Coordinates of C-alpha atoms in Angstrom, one line a residue:
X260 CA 146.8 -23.5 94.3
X261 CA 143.6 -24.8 94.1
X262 CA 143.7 -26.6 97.2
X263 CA 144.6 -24.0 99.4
X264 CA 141.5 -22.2 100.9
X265 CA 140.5 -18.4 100.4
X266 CA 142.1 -17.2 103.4
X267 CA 145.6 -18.2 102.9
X268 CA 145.8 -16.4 99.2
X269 CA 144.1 -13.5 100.7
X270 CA 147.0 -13.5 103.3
X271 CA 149.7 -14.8 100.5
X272 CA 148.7 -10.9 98.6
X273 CA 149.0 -9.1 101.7
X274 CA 152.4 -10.6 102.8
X275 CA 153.6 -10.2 99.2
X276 CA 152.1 -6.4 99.0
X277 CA 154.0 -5.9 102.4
X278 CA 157.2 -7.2 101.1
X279 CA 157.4 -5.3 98.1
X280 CA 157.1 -1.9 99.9
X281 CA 160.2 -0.1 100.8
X282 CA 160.6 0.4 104.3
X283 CA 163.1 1.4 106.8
X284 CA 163.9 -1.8 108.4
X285 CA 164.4 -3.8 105.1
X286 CA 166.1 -1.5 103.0
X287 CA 169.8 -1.0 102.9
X288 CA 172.0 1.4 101.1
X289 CA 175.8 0.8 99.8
X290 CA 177.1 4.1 98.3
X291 CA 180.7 5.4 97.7
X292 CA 181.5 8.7 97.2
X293 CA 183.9 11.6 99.2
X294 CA 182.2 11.7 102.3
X295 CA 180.6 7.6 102.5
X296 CA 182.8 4.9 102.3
X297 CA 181.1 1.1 101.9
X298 CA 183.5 -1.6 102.1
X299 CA 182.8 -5.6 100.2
X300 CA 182.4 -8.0 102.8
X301 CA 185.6 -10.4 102.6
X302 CA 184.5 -13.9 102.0
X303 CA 187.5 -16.3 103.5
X304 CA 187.7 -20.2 103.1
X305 CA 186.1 -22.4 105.8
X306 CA 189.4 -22.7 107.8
X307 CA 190.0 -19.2 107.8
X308 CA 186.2 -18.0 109.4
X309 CA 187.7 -16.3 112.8
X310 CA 185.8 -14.5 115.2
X311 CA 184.9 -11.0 114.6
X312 CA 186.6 -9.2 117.4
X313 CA 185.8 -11.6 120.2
X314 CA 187.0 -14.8 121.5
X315 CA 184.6 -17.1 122.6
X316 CA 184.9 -19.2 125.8
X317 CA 182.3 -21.9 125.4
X318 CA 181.0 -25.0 127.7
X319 CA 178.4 -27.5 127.6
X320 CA 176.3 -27.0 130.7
X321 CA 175.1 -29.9 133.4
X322 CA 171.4 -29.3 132.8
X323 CA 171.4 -30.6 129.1
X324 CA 169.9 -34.4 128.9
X325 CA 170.1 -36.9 126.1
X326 CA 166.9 -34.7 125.2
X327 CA 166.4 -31.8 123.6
X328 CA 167.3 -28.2 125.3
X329 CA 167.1 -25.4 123.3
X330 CA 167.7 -21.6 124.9
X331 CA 165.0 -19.3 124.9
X332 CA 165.3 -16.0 126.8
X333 CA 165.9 -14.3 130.8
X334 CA 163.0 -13.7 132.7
X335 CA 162.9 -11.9 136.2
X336 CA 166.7 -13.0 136.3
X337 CA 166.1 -16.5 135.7
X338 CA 166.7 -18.5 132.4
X339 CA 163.9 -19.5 130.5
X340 CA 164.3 -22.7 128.0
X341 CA 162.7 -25.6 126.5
X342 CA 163.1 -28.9 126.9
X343 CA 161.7 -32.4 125.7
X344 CA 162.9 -34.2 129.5
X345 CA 161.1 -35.9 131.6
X346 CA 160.9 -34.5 135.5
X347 CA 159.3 -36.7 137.7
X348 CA 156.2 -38.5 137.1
X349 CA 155.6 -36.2 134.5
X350 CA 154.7 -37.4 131.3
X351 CA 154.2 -35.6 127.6
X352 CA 152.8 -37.3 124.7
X353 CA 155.3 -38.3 122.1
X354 CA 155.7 -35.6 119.1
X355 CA 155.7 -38.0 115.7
X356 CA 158.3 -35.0 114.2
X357 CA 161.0 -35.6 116.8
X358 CA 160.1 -38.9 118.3
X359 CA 160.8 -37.2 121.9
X360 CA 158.5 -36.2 124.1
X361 CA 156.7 -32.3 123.0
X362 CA 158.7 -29.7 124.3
X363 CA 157.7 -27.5 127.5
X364 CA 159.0 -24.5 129.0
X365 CA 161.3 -24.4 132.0
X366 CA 163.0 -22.1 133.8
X367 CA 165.8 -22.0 135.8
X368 CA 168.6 -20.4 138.2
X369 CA 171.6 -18.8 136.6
X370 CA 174.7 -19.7 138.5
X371 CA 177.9 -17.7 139.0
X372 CA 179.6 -20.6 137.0
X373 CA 176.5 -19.6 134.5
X374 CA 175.2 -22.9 135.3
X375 CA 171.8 -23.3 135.4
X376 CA 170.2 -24.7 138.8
X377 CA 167.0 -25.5 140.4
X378 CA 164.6 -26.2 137.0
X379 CA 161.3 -26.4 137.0
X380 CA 158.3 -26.0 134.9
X381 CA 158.0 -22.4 134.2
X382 CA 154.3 -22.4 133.7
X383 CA 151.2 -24.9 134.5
X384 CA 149.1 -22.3 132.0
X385 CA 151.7 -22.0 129.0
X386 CA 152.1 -25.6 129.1
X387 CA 150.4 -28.1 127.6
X388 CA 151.1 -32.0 127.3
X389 CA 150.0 -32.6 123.9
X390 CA 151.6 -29.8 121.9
X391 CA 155.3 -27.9 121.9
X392 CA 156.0 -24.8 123.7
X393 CA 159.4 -24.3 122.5
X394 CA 160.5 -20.7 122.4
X395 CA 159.5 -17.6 124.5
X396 CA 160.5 -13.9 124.9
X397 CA 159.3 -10.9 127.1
X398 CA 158.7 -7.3 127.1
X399 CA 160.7 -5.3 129.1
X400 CA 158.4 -4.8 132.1
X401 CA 158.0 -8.7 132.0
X402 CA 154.3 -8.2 132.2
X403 CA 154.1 -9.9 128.8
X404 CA 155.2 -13.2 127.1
X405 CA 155.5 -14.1 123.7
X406 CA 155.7 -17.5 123.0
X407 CA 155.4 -20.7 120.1
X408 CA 153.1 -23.8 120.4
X409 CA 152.7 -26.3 118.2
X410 CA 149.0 -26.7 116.3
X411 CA 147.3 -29.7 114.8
X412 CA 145.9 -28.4 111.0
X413 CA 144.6 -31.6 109.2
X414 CA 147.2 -34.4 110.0
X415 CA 149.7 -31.6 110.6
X416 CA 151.6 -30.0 113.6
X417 CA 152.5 -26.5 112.9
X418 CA 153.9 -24.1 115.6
X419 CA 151.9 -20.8 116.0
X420 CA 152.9 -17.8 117.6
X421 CA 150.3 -17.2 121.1
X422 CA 150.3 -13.9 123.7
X423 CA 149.3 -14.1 127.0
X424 CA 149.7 -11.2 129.9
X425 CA 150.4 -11.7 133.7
X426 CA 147.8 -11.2 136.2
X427 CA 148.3 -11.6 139.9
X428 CA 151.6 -14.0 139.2
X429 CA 149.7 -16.1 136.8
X430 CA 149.7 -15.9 132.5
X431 CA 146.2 -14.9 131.4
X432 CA 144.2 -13.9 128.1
X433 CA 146.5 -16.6 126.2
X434 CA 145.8 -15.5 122.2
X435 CA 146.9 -17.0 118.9
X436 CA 148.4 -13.7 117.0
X437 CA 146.3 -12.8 113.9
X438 CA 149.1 -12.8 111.4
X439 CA 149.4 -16.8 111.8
X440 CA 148.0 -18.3 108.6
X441 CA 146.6 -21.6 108.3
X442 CA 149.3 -24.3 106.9
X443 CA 152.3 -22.1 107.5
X444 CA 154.7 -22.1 110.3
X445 CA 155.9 -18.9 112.7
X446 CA 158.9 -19.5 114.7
X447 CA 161.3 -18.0 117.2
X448 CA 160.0 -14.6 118.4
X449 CA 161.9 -11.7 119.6
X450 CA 160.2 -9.1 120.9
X451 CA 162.3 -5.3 120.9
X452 CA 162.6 -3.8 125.0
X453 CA 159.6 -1.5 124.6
X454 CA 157.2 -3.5 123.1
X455 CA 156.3 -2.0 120.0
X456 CA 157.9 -5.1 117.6
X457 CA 157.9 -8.4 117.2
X458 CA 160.7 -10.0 115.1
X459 CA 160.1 -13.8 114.0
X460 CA 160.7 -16.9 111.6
X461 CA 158.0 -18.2 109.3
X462 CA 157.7 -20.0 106.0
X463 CA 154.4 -18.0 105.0
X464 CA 153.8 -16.6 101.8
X465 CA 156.3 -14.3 100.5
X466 CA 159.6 -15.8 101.5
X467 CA 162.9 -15.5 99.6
X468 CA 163.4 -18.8 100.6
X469 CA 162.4 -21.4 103.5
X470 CA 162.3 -19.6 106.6
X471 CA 162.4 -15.8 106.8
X472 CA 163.0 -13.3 109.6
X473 CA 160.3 -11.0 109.6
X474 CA 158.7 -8.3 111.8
X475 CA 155.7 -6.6 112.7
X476 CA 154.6 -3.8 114.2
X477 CA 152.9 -3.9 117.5
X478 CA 150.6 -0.7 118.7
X479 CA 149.7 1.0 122.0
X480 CA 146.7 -1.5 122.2
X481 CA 148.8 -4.8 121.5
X482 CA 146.8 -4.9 117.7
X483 CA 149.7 -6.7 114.9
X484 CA 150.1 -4.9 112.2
X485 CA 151.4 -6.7 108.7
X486 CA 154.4 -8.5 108.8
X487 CA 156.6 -7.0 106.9
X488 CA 160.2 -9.3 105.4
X489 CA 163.2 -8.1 106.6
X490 CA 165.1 -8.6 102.6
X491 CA 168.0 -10.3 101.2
X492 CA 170.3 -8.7 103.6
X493 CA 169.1 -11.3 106.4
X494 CA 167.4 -13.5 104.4
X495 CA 168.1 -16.2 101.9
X496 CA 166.9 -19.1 99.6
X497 CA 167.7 -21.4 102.8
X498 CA 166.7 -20.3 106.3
X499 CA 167.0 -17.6 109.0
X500 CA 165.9 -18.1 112.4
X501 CA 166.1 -17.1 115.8
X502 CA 166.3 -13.3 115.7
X503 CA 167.4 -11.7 119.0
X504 CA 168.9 -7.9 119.3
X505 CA 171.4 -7.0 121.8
X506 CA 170.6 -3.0 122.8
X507 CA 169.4 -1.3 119.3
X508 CA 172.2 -1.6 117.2
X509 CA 172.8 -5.2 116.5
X510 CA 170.8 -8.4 115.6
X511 CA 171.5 -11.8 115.9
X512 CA 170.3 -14.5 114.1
X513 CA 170.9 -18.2 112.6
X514 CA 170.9 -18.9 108.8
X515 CA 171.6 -22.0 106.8
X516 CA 172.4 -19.8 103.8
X517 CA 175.2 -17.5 104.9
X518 CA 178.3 -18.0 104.2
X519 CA 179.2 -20.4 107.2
X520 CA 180.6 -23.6 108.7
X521 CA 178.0 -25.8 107.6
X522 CA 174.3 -26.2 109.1
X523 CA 173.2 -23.1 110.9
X524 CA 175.7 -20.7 112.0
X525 CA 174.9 -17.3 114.5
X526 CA 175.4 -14.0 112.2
X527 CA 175.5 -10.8 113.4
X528 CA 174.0 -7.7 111.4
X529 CA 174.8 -4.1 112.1
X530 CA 171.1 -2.0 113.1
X531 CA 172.7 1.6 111.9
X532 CA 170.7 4.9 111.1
X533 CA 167.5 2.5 110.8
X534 CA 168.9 -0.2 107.9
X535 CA 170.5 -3.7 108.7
X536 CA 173.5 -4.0 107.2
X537 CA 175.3 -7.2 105.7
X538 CA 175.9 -10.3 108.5
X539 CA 179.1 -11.1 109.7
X540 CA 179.7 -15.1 110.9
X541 CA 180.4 -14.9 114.0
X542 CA 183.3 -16.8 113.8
X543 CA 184.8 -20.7 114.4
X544 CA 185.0 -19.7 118.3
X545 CA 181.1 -20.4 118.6
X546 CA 180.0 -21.5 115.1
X547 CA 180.6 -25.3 114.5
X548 CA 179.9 -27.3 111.2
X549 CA 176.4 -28.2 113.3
X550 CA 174.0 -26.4 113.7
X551 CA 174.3 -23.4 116.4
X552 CA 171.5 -21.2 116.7
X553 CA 169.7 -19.2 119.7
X554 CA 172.2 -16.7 121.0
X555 CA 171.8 -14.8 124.0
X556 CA 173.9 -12.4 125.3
X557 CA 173.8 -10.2 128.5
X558 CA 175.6 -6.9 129.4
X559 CA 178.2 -8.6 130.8
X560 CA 179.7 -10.5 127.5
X561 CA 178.3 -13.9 129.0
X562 CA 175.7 -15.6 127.3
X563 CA 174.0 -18.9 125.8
X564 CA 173.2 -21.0 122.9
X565 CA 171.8 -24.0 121.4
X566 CA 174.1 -26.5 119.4
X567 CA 174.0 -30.1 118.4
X568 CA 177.8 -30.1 117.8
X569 CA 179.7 -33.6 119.1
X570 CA 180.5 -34.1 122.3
X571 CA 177.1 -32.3 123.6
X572 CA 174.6 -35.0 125.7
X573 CA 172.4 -35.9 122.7
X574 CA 170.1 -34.0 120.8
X575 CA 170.3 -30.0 121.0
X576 CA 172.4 -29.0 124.3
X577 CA 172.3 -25.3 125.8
X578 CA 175.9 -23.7 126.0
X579 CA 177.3 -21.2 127.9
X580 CA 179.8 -18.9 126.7
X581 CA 182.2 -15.6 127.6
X582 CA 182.8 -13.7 125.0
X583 CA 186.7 -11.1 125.3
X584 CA 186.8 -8.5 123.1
X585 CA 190.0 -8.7 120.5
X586 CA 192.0 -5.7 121.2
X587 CA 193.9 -4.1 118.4
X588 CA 195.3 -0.6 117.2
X589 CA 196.8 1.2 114.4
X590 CA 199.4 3.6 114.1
X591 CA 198.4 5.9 111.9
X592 CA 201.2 8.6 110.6
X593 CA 200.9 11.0 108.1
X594 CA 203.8 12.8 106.3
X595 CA 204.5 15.2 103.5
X596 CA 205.9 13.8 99.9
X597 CA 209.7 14.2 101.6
X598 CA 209.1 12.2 104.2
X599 CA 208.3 14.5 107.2
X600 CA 205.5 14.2 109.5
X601 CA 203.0 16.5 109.3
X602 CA 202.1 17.5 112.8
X603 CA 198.4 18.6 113.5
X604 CA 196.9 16.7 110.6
X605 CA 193.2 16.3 111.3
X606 CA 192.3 12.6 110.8
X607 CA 188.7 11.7 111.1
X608 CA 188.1 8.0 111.3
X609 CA 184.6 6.0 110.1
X610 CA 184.0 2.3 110.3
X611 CA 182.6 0.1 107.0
X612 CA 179.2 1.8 108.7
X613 CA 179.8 5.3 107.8
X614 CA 180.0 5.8 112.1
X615 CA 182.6 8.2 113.3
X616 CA 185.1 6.3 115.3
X617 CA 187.7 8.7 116.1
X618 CA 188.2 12.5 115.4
X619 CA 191.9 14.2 116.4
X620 CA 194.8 15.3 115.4
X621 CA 198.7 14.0 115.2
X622 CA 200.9 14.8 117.5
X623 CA 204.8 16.1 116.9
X624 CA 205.7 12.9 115.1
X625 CA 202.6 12.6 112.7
X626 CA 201.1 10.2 114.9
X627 CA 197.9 9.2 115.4
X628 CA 196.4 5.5 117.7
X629 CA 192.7 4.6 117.1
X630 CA 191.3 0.8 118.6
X631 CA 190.1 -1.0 115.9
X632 CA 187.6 -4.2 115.6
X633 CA 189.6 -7.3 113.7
X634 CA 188.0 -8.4 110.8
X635 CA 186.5 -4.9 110.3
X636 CA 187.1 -2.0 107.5
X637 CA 188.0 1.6 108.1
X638 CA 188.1 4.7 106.4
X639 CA 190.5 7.5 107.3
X640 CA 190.4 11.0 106.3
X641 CA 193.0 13.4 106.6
X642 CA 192.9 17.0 106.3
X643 CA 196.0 19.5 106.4
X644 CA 196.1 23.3 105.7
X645 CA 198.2 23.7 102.6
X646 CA 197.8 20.1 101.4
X647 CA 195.2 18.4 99.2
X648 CA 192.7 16.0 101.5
X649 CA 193.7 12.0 101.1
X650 CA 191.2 9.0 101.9
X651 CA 192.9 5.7 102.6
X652 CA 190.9 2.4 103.5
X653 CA 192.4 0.3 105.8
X654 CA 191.2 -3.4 107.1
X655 CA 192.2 -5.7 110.0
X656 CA 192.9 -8.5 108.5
X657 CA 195.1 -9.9 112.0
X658 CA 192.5 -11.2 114.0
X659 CA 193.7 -13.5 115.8
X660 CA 196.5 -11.5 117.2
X661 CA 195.6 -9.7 120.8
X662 CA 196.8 -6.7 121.9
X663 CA 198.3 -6.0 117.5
X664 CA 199.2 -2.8 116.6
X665 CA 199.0 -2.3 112.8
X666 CA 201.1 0.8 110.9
X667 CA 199.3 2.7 108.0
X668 CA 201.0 5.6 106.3
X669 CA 199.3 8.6 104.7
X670 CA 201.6 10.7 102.1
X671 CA 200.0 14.2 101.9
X672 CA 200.6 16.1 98.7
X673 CA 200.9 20.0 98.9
X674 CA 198.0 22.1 97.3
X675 CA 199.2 23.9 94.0
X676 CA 198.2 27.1 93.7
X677 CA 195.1 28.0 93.0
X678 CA 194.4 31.1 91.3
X679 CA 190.7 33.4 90.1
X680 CA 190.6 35.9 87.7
X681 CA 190.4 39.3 89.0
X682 CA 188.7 42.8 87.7
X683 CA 190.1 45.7 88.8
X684 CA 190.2 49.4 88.1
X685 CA 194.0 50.6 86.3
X686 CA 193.2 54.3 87.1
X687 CA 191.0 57.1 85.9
X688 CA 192.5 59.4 83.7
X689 CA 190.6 63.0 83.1
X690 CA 191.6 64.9 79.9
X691 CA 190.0 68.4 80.4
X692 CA 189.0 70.7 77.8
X693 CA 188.4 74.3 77.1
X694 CA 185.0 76.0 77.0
X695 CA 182.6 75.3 74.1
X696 CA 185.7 72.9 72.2
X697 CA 185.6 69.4 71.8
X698 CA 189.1 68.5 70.8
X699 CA 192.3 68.1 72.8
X700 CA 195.4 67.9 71.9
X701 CA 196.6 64.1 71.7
X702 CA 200.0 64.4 73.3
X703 CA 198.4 65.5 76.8
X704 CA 200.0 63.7 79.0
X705 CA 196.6 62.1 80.1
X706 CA 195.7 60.7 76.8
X707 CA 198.6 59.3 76.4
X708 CA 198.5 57.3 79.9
X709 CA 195.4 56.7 79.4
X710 CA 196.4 54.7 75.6
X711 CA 199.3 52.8 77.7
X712 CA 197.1 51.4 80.1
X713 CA 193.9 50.5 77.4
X714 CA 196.7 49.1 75.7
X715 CA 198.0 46.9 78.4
X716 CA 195.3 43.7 78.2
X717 CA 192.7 46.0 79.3
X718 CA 188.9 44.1 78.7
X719 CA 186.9 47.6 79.1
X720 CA 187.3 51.0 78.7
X721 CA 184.7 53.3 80.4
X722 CA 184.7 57.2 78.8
X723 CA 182.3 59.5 80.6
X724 CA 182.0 62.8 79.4
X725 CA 181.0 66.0 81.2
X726 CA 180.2 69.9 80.5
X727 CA 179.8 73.1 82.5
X728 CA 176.8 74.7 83.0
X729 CA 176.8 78.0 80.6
X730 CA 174.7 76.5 77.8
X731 CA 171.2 75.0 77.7
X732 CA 171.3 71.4 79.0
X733 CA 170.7 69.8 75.2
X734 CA 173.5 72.0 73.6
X735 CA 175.8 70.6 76.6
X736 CA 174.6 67.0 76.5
X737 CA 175.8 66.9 72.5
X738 CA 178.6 69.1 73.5
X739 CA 179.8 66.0 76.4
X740 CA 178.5 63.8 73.8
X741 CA 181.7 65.0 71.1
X742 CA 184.3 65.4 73.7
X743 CA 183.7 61.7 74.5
X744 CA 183.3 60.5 70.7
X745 CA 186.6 62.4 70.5
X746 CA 188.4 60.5 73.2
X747 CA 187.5 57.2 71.9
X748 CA 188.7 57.9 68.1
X749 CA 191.7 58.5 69.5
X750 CA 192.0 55.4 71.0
X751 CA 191.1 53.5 68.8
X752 CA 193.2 54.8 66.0
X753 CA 196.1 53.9 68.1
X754 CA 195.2 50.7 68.7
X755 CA 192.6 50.0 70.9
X756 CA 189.8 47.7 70.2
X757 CA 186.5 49.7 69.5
X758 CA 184.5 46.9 70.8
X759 CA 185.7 47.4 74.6
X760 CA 184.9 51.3 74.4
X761 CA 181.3 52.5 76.0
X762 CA 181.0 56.2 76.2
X763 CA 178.4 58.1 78.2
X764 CA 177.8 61.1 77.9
X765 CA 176.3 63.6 81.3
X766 CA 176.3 67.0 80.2
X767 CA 175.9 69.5 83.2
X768 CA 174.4 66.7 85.6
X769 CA 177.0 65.4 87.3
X770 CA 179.8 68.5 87.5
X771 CA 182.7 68.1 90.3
X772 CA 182.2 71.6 91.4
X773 CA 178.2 73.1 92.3
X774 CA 178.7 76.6 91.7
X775 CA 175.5 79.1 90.7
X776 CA 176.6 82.0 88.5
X777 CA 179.0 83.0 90.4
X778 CA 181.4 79.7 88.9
X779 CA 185.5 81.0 88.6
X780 CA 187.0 80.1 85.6
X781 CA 189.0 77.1 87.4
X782 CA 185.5 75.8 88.6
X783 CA 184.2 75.8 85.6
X784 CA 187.1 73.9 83.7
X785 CA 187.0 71.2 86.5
X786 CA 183.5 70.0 85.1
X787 CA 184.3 70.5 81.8
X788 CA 186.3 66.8 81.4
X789 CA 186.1 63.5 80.2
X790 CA 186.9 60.8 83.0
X791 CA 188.5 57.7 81.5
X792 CA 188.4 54.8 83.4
X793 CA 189.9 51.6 82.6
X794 CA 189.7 48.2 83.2
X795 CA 191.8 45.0 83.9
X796 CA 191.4 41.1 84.8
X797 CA 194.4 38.9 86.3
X798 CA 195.0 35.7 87.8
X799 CA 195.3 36.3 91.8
X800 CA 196.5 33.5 94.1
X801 CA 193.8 32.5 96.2
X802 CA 194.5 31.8 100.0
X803 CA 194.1 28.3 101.0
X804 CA 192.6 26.8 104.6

């Protein structure tokens, strides 16, 4: 440590600082609970590693030389590479890593076959004859380039990543980046359609391991901002390279460290609600136990790499490949315990990315047919008025099978049911009494009803008593007072709890019939009562969805 300058610890804290943050692009998330389903990736054995979903079509194309070719990116509908050949009386200086010539940048017509035709040095400014230009990558309006070239630092040659903008046909204002740090390397960039970040491979400070992918963000003015690691999803003790995203939703990348066929194998990770999720190998059909690295991929499901498998033309060759997409289904069918479909069973469908895939509904046989990926993980949830909801995983396991249907069954159990407690009112039951008297007799037929139902699991019994209006207001309030006191001794000496009896007592305030002096003697005995109400609780089936 004491040998490296000021600079490059100064750099080594930031990059660390950077890495430890959380942030949206390195951080990934593997929950289960009812409504997320995360699946474990399946490792298989070596001789088992199949593509996932696709078949690959590959061929070794006529440019390659005993050289080195390596597959860079399109530009204005031509093929960009690099290359250590020789064209014409052209000659680079030898590179002491490689022993070849340094690598320039060509570029080339693409071929209906996919071949590539015509090459020619792609530019006089971005290449040099004593230093490697050996990958590039463009924005979307092609206006800019990104691109590596080797650097001598002390007796080494380290490859730094430059800028440079086209100006009437011609690359201008050609710029080192300011992340590069002295003594470290930064590899393979990628920069996304609109501009705004720059995905790349360095050893720099703050690796979990060899070479990381990283990226940084890139502002209205072209200004870097700090890398930032992209974490142990991507990255491992060994090394990633060669980032490259297809649309927004996938990235592509090489790795040493991945589970793989041996040397650097292409991975593919999942870009979903902004988290990269866990590579998949892209399988045996493009993968060998070389190294294969650099993939590019069109619209079109034809694209290119870089291997140094046998049977290439020496050194790194650039392939060509068509990729088909596997096609497979699964017959889904959902019955009851007997047996019996269940018809218009609601089965919502998310892949081992929590994305919604299918949403319908069985037909008349309790059928339902979704396409599946092979080599992928499913989660289906199925919903039924009347029965309880079921979750069943599923993975297809068949890849190499095309046009395979797959069966999965879903038994539905019916809901018990379900049942809340209920208050409601038995009845009110009014015992009336005579004027100025407190007592009743207890056989009335109203006290006695009222008993029954008190009786009868009742939780409260509400006794609100009332008086005409022919004393003073405090001589009928005890008066209302007694005549409910009454009603509850009753009840109680028969057998009702005391501790579920309230008694409230009105007076004149609340009589059933407003009459001045002029009351009639039926009148007056209607608000001369005592109301008894009581209450109840039972279990009451709910209704069920």
């Amino acid at each position: 440590m004491n040998n490296l300058k000021l600079s490059v610890l100064i750099g080594f804290a930031a990059v660390a600082t950077s890495f430890a943050q959380t942030n949206e692009i390195a951080s990934v998330e593997y929950t289960t609970n009812k409504e997320e389903v995360r699946f474990p990736i399946r490792e298989r054995r070596i001789n088992k590693l199949d593509p996932s979903g696709f078949k690959y079509g590959v061929k070794n194309l006529k440019v390659n030389t005993p050289y080195t070719e390596l597959t860079n990116h399109l530009y204005k509908n031509k093929f960009i590479y690099s290359s250590s050949k020789k064209i014409g009386v052209f000659k680079s200086d030898i590179d002491p890593k490689t022993n070849e010539p340094y690598k320039l940048l060509f570029c080339g017509d693409i071929a209906k076959d996919q071949e590539i035709k015509h090459s020619t040095f792609f530019s006089n400014t971005l290449n040099t004859d004593k230093s490697n230009e050996t990958f590039s990558t463009f924005t979307e309006d092609e206006e800019t380039v990104y691109f590596t070239r080797s650097v001598k630092e002390g007796d080494q040659e380290l490859l730094k990543i430059f800028r440079a903008t086209l100006e009437r046909g011609a690359w201008k204002n050609i710029e080192m980046l300011s992340f590069n740090m002295e003594g470290f390397e930064y590899d393979t960039p990628y920069v996304s359609p609109n501009g705004d970040k720059l995905f790349f491979a360095s050893n720099m400070p703050g690796t979990i391991g060899g070479y990381d992918i990283y990226v940084v963000n890139i502002d209205e003015n072209g200004k870097v901002g700090t890398p930032r690691n992209l974490g142990n999803e991507i990255n491992t003790s060994k090394d990633e390279k060669y980032p490259y995203m297809m649309g927004d939703d996938a990235l592509y990348f090489a790795s040493s460290g991945h589970y793989g066929l041996g040397g650097y194998d292409i991975f593919e990770s999942k870009f979903v609600n902004n988290r990269f999720y866990f590579p998949t190998n892209m399988g045996s059909s493009i993968n060998s136990i070389s190294d294969d690295f650099g993939f590019l991929i069109n619209k079109d499901d034809e694209g290119y790499f870089t291997s140094d498998r046998t049977g290439g033309q020496g050194g790194y060759d650039i392939y060509a490949f068509k990729r088909e997409k596997i096609k497979q289904y699964v017959d889904i069918q959902v019955l009851d315990e007997n047996g019996a479909p269940l018809i218009s069973s609601k089965v919502l469908v998310k892949d081992s990315y929590n994305r919604v895939i299918a949403d319908s509904y069985t037909d008349e046989n309790g059928m339902m047919n979704i396409e599946v990926m092979p080599y992928n993980s499913y989660a289906f949830y199925v919903n039924k008025k009347g029965y309880n909801d079921n979750i069943a995983s599923f993975e297809a396991l068949d890849g190499d099978k095309e046009d395979y249907t797959y069966t999965e069954t879903i038994t539905m159990t019916e809901k018990s049911p379900e049942y809340v407690e209920v208050e409601f009112v038995v009845g009110t039951d009014e015992v009336f009494f005579a004027n100025d008297k407190f007592k009743v007799s207890t056989e009335i037929e109203a006290l006695q009803e009222a008993l029954a139902a008190a009786k009868d699991n009742a939780y409260e019994v509400i006794i609100n008593a009332h008086a005409d209006q022919r004393f003073t207001s405090e001589y009928n309030m005890t008066l209302s007072q007694k005549r409910g006191e009454f009603v509850k001794a009753f009840l109680i000496e028969n057998g009702v709890k005391a501790d579920i009896i309230s008694v409230k007592a009105f007076g004149e305030t609340k009589p059933r019939v407003t009459c001045d002096e002029d009351c009639s003697k039926e009148e007056l005995k209607e608000n001369r009562r005592v109301e008894i109400i009581i209450k109840k609780k039972e279990m009451k089936e709910v209704k069920q969805d």
